[in-house]
CSV table of C-alpha atoms in Angstrom, one decimal:
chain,number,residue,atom,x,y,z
A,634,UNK,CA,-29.8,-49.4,46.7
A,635,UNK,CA,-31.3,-53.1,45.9
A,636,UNK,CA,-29.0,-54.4,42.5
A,637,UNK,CA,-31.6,-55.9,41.0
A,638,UNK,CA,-33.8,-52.4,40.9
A,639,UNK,CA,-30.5,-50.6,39.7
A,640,UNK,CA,-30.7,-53.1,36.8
A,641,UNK,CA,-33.7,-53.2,36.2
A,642,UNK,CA,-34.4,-49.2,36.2
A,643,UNK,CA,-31.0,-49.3,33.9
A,644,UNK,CA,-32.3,-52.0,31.3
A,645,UNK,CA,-35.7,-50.5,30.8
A,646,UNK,CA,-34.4,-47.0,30.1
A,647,UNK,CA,-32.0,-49.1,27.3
A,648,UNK,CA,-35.1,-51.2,26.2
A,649,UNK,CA,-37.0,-47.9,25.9
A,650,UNK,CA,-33.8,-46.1,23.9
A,651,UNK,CA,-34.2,-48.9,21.5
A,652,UNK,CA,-37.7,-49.3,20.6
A,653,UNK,CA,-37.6,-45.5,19.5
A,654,UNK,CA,-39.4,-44.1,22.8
A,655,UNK,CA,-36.7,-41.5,23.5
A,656,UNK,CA,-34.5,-39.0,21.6
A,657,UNK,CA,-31.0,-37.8,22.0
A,658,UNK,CA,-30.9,-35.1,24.7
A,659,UNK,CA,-33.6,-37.4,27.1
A,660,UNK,CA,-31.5,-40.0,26.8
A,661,UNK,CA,-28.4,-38.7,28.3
A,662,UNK,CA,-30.5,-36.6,30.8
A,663,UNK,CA,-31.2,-39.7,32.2
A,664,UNK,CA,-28.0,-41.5,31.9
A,665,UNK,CA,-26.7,-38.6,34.0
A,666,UNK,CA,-29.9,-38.2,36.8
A,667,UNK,CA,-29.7,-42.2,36.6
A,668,UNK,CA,-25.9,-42.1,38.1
A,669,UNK,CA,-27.1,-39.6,40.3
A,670,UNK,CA,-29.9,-42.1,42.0
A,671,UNK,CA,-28.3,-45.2,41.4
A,672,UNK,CA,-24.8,-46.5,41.3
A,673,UNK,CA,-23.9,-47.4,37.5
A,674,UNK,CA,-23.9,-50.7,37.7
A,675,UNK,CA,-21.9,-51.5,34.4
A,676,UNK,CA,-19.1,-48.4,35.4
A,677,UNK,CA,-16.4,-51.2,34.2
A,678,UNK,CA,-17.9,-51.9,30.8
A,679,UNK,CA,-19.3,-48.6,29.9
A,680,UNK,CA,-16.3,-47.0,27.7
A,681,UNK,CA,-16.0,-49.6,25.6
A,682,UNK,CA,-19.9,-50.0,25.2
A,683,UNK,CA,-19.9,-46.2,24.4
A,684,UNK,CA,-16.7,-46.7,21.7
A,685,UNK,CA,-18.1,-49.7,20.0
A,686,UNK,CA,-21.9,-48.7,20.1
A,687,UNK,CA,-20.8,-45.2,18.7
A,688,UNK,CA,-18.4,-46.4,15.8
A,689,UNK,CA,-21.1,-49.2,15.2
A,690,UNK,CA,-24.0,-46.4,14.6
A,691,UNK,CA,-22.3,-44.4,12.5
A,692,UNK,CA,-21.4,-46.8,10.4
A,693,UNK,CA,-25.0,-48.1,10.2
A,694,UNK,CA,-25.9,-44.7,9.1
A,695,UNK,CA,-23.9,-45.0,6.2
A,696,UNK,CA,-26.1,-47.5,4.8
A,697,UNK,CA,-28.6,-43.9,4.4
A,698,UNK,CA,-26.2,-42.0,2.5
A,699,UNK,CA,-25.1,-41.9,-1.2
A,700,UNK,CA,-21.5,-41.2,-2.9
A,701,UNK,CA,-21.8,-38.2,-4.0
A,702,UNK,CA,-23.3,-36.5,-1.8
A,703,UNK,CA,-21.1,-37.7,0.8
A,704,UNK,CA,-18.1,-36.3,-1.7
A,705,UNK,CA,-19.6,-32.5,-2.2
A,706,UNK,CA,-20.4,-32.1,1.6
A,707,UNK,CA,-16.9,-33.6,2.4
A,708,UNK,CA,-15.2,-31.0,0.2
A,709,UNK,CA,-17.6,-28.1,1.3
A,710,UNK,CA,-17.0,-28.3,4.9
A,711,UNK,CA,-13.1,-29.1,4.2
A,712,UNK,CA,-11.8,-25.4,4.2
A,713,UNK,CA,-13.7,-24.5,7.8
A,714,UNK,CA,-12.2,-27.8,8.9
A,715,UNK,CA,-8.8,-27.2,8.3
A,716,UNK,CA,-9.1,-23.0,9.8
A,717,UNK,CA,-11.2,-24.4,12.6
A,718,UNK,CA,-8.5,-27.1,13.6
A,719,UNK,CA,-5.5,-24.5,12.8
A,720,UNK,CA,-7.0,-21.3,14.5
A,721,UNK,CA,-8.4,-23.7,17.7
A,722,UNK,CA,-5.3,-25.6,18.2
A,723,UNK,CA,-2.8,-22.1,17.9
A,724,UNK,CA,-5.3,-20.4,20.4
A,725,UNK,CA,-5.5,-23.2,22.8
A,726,UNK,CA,-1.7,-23.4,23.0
A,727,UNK,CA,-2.0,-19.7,24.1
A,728,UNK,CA,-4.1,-19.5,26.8
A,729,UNK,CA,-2.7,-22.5,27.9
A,730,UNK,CA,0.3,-20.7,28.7
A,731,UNK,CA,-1.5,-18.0,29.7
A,732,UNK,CA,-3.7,-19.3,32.3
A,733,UNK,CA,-0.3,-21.4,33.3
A,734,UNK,CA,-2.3,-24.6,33.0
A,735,UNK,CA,0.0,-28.2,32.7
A,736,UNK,CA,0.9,-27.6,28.7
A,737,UNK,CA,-0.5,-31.5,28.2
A,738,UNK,CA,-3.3,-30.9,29.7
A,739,UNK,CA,-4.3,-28.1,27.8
A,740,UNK,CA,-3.2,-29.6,24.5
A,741,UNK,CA,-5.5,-32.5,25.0
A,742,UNK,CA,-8.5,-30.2,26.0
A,743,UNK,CA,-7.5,-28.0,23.4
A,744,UNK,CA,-7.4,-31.0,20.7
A,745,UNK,CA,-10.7,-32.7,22.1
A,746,UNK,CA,-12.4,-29.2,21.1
A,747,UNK,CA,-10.8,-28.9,17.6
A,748,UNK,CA,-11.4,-32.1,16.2
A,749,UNK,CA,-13.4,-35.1,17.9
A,750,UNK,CA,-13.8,-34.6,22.0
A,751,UNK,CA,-12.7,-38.3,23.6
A,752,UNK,CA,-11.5,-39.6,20.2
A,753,UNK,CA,-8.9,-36.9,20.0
A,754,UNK,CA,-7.8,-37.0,23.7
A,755,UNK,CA,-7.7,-40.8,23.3
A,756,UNK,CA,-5.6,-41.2,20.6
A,757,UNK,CA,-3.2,-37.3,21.9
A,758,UNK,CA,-2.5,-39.2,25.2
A,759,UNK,CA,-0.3,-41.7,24.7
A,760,UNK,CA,1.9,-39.4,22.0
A,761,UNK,CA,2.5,-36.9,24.2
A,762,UNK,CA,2.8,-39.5,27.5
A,763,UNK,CA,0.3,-37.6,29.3
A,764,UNK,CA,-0.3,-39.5,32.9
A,765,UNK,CA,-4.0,-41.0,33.6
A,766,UNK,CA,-4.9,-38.1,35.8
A,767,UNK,CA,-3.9,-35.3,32.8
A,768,UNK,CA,-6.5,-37.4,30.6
A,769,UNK,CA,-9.2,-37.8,33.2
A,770,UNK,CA,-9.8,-34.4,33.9
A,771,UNK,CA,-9.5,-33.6,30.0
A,772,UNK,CA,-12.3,-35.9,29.1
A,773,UNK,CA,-13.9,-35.0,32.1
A,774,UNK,CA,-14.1,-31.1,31.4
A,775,UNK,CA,-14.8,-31.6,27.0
A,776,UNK,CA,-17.6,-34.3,28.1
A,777,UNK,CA,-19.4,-31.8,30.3
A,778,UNK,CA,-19.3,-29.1,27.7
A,779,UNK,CA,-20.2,-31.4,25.0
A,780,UNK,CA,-23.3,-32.6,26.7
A,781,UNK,CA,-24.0,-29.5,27.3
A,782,UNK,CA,-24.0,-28.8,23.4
A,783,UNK,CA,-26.4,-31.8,22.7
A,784,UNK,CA,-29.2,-29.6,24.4
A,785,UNK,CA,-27.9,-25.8,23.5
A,786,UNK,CA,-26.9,-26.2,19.8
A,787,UNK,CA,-30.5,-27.5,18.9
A,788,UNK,CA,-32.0,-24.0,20.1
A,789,UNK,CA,-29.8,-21.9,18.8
A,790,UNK,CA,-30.1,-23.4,15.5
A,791,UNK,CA,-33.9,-23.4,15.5
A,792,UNK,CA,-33.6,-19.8,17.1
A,793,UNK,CA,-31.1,-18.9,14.4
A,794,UNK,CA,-33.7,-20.6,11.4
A,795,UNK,CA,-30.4,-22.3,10.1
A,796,UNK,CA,-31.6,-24.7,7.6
A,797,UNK,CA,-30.7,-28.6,8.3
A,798,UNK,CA,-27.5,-28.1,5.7
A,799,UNK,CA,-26.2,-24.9,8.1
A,800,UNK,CA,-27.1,-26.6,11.0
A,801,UNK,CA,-25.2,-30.0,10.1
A,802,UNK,CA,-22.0,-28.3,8.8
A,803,UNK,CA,-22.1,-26.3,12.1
A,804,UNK,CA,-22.5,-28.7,14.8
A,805,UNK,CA,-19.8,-31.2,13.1
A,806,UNK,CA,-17.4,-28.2,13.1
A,807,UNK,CA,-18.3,-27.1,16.9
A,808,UNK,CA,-19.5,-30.0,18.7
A,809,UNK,CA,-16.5,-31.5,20.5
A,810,UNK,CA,-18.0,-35.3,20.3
A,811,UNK,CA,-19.1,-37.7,17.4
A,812,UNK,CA,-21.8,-38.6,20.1
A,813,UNK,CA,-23.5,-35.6,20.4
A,814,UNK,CA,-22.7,-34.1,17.2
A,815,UNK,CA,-24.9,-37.1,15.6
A,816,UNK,CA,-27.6,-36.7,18.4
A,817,UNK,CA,-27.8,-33.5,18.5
A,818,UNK,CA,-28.2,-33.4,13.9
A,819,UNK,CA,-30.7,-36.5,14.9
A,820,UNK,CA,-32.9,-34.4,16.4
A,821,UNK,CA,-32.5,-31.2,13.7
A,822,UNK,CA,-33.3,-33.7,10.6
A,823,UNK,CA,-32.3,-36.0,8.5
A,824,UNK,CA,-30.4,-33.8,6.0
A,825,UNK,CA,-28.5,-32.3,9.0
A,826,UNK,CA,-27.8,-35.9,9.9
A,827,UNK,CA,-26.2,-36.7,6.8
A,828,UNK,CA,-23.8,-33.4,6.6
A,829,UNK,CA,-23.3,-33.8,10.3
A,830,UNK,CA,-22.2,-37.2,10.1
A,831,UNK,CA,-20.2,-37.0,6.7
A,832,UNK,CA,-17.9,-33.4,8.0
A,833,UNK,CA,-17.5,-34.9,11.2
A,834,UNK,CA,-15.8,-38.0,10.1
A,835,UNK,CA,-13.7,-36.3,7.7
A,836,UNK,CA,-12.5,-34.1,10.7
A,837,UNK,CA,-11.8,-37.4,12.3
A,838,UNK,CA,-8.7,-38.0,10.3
A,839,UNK,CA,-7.4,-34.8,11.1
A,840,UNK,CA,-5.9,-36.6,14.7
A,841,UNK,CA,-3.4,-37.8,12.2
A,842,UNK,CA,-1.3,-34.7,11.2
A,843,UNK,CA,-2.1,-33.4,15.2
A,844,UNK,CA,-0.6,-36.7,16.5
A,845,UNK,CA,2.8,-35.9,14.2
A,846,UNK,CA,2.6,-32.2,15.5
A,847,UNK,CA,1.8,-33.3,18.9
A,848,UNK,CA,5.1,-35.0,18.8
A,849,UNK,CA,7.4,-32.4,17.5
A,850,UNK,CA,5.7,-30.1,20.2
A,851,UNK,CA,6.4,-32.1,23.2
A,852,UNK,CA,9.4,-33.8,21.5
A,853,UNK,CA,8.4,-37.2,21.7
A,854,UNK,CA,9.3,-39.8,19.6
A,855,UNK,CA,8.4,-43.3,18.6
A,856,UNK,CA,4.9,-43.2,19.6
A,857,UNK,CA,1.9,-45.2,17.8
A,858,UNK,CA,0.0,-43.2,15.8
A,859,UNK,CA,-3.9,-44.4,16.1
A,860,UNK,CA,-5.7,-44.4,13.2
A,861,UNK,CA,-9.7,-44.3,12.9
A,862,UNK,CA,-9.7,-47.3,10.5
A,863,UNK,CA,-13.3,-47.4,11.0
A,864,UNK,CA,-14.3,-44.3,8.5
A,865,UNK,CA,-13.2,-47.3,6.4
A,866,UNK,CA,-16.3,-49.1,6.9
A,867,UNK,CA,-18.4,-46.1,6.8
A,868,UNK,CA,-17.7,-45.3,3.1
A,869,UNK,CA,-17.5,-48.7,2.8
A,870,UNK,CA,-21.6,-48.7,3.9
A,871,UNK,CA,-22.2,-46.1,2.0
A,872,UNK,CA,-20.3,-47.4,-1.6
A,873,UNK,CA,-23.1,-50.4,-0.7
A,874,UNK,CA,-25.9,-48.5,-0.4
A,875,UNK,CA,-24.7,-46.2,-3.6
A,876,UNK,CA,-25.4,-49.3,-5.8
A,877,UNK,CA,-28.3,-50.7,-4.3
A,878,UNK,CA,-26.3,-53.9,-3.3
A,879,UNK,CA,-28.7,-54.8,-0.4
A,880,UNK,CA,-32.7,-54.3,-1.1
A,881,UNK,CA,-33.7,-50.9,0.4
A,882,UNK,CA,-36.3,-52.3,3.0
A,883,UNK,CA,-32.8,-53.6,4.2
A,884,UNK,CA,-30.5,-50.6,4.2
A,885,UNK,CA,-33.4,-48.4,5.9
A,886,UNK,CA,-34.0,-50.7,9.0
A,887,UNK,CA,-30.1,-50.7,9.7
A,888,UNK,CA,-30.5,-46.9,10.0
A,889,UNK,CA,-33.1,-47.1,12.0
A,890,UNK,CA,-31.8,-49.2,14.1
A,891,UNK,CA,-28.2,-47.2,14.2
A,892,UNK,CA,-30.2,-44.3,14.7
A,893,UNK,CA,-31.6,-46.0,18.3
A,894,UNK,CA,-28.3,-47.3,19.2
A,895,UNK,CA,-27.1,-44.2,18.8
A,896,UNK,CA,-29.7,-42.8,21.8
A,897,UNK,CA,-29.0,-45.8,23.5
A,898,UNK,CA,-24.7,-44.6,23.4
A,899,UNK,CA,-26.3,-41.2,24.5
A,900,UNK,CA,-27.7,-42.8,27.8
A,901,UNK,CA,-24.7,-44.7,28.5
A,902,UNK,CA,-22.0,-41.4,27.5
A,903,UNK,CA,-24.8,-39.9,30.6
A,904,UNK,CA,-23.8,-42.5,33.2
A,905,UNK,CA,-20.5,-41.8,32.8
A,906,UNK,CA,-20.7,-38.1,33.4
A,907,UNK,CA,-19.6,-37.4,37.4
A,908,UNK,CA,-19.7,-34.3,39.4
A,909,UNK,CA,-17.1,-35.9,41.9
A,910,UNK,CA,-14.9,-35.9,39.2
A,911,UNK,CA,-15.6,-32.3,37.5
A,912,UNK,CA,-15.3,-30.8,40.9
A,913,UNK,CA,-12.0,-32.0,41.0
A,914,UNK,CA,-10.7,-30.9,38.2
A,915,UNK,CA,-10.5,-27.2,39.1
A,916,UNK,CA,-11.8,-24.1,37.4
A,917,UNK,CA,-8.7,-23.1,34.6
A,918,UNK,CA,-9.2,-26.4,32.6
A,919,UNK,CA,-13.0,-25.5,32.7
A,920,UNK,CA,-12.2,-21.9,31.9
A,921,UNK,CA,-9.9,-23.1,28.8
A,922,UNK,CA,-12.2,-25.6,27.3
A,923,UNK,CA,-14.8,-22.8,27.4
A,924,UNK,CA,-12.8,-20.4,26.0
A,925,UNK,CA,-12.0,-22.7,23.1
A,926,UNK,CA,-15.7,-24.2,22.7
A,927,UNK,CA,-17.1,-20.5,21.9
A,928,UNK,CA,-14.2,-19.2,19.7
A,929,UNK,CA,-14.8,-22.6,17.3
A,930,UNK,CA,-18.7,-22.4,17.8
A,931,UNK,CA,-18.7,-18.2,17.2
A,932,UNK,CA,-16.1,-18.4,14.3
A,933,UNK,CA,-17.3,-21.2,12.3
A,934,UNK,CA,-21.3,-20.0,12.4
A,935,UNK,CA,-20.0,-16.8,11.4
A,936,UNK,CA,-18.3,-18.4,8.2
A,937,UNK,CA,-21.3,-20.5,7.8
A,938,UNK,CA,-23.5,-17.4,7.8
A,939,UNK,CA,-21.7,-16.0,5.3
A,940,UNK,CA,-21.2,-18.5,2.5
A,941,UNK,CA,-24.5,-20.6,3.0
């Protein structure tokens, strides 16, 4: 099909993410039908758009929170964190073995479930030497089922009447990606946003103890271990916004604005999304990263149930 109508069918859907004229789950609907149509014209850029744009927005959405706040939800979502992680991560290592699947492969699905999706597989990879293939197929499978969440976890929650506090803690918990976890609290409300945000980034930093088990597991040593320096700026945003440092007219466009960007990440994480590639893959990685997405999703709405 004619570049210049690829473009320019791809730059008005980002126009229209950014003036506010679509939410979360449109905007990767039509990321994904628009790679369907059309041949992604930016394929080559769009990873690094999608990890810039996404650590950009969250920490824009910073500017919306306050301290304390931040500090209570951070410690009330800390012990389903660490079960979550502990009880995900022994289970995946089981049916891994089980279902005879490559043991790297299912330890980065297995750790893109427990903690943070791509982020997780990303930073896993290179300490356990996993070969480009092994991480393709792993981000392939945890972005399908994570897209998947942006559109399911909103109904179940209303369905559920979880309040926007249950409904935040659960979807940072059981949501594999930062992505969708935002966009899919986005649409819930702004409370929801907040808690959603704040757990999920705290969970973040968990890649750092799995990176130094990771390496005793598959006895590697010498690795680099990546840190997500950028929760730095986040509580950095929100410390700013705690002491009224910029004037509030201020601090609430750049959340707004985050907020689009955000839906705008959404329509790009959709372009990236390929059947080719999930066909490929096979059906035992599918059927372990399912496995693993319902015991976390089940487990930790059952523990939200019953202390919220």
């Amino acid at each position: 099909m004619n570049t210049t109508i690829t473009k320019l069918v791809y730059f008005s859907i980002v126009i229209a993410a950014i003036t506010g004229y679509l939410n979360s789950a449109t905007a990767l609907t039509l990321g994904f039908v628009f790679t369907l149509i059309f041949k992604n014209p930016f394929k080559v850029h769009s990873h690094m758009a999608i990890h810039y744009f996404l650590k950009i927005s969250v920490v824009g959405l910073g500017f919306g929170m306050f301290i304390k706040e931040t500090l209570q939800t951070g410690k009330e979502g800390l012990s389903l964190t660490f079960l979550s992680i502990v009880l995900t991560v022994s289970l995946g290592i089981i049916l891994a073995k089980f279902l005879k699947i490559d043991l790297k492969l299912g330890h980065l699905i297995t750790s893109g479930t427990s903690i943070c999706g791509g982020s997780a597989i990303a930073a896993i990879a290179p300490v356990i030497k996993a070969n480009g293939k092994t991480i393709s197929i792993a981000l392939g499978v945890v972005f399908l089922l994570n897209s998947i969440a942006l559109f399911v976890f909103p109904a179940v929650g209303h369905w559920l009447g979880l309040n926007q506090s249950q409904f935040g803690l659960w979807c940072a918990i059981a949501i594999h990606d930062t992505s969708s976890v935002v966009g899919a609290a986005l649409d819930y409300g702004d409370q929801a946003l907040k808690i959603a945000t704040t757990v999920k980034l705290s969970r973040t930093l968990w890649i750092i103890p799995l990176s130094i088990v990771s390496m005793f597991i598959f006895k590697t040593k010498g690795e680099k271990i990546r840190i997500p320096y950028f929760i730095l700026l986040f509580i950095g945003a929100i410390l700013i916004n705690s002491y009224h440092i910029l004037p509030a007219f201020v601090t609430t466009n750049i959340v707004l604005y985050s907020k689009r960007l955000l839906v705008l990440t959404l329509f790009i994480v959709g372009t990236t999304i390929s059947v080719k590639d999930l066909k490929s893959t096979g059906s035992k990685p599918i059927v372990l990263a399912v496995c693993l997405w319902l015991f976390i999703s089940v487990f930790s709405l059952t523990y939200i149930l019953n202390i919220k």
